[in-house]
């Protein structure tokens, strides 16, 4: 009863690869050009100016690390949790800016020079990302020692 | 899910987050495009620009002379803040002045809004220098822009502060003759002054 389509052995890795890849792609350009990312963050007007450089430097690396961990199937649940948290943060930022009437570049995927304004599409995309992160959070694993222990148990016998 | 497991997931999330932040800070040291954690330079720029204004040249200060005279003696502890405010106020122009500059023919209008908004509609003859992609666009336009010309920066409306950001960036790049048109695109468009762009029908009266 507990098992459904999302706990499937093929669906779950597929979701991990998709979300891991997306987060790595989203982070690369921001890592290389933190000044541009800082400018975009400044446009959102939700982070105090003093903290903008700190966020611009660290946030892309968080995206990168959780993307790599998700792909490698290490700490999947924790990575998924951070992904959901980030996406909720982005979602709140976008919605608040739209309410305030501030329409500007999303800054979501700048790696291919792709710049879209914040709007309905970016909101829908973030919601989809949150939904895609839920199966790895619920059915993924956060333990990396299990496999090794099993091998050790098998060897003596 | 057991509570212990939930706690361990949250704990690991915090650990990953912390490690990534630390790694990011370390990488910023070796990154050729690194940025300063504390933006000190902005305050210095404001101070250096502010100093000559009340002493030597008056043409720039004509717009708001009483503000400068009254503020310094009142607030002494918050010098950087008050100076920043007065500097921005000095550069502000309204629709009438913007129109004068536009028809003088020697002014370059700069659109600080995102590029997609510029492509759709903009003030006729304006160039795009969006706040978020300033560095990239400025590199491309650098050779065409002369530092002696007058630049009028505009955004979408008086509440939009992208024009201030672009004005600061231009100032930092040595463009001292920069004004900010506070009314911005909305005011210009509703006044029916010349506009251009992909979504502007050619041969019709500008201003939609």
JSON list of C-alpha atoms in Angstrom, two decimals, chain B residues 103 186-195 205-208:
[
{"chain": "B", "resi": 103, "resn": "UNK", "atom": "CA", "xyz": [14.34, 67.86, -27.90]},
{"chain": "B", "resi": 186, "resn": "UNK", "atom": "CA", "xyz": [4.70, 55.54, -17.61]},
{"chain": "B", "resi": 187, "resn": "UNK", "atom": "CA", "xyz": [4.74, 59.32, -17.42]},
{"chain": "B", "resi": 188, "resn": "UNK", "atom": "CA", "xyz": [6.46, 59.75, -20.78]},
{"chain": "B", "resi": 189, "resn": "UNK", "atom": "CA", "xyz": [4.10, 57.33, -22.50]},
{"chain": "B", "resi": 190, "resn": "UNK", "atom": "CA", "xyz": [0.93, 58.82, -21.05]},
{"chain": "B", "resi": 191, "resn": "UNK", "atom": "CA", "xyz": [2.13, 62.30, -22.06]},
{"chain": "B", "resi": 192, "resn": "UNK", "atom": "CA", "xyz": [2.20, 61.09, -25.66]},
{"chain": "B", "resi": 193, "resn": "UNK", "atom": "CA", "xyz": [5.83, 61.90, -26.34]},
{"chain": "B", "resi": 194, "resn": "UNK", "atom": "CA", "xyz": [7.83, 60.02, -29.00]},
{"chain": "B", "resi": 195, "resn": "UNK", "atom": "CA", "xyz": [8.28, 56.31, -28.38]},
{"chain": "B", "resi": 205, "resn": "UNK", "atom": "CA", "xyz": [0.26, 58.79, -32.66]},
{"chain": "B", "resi": 206, "resn": "UNK", "atom": "CA", "xyz": [2.78, 57.74, -29.99]},
{"chain": "B", "resi": 207, "resn": "UNK", "atom": "CA", "xyz": [1.59, 56.99, -26.51]},
{"chain": "B", "resi": 208, "resn": "UNK", "atom": "CA", "xyz": [-0.88, 54.17, -27.24]}
]
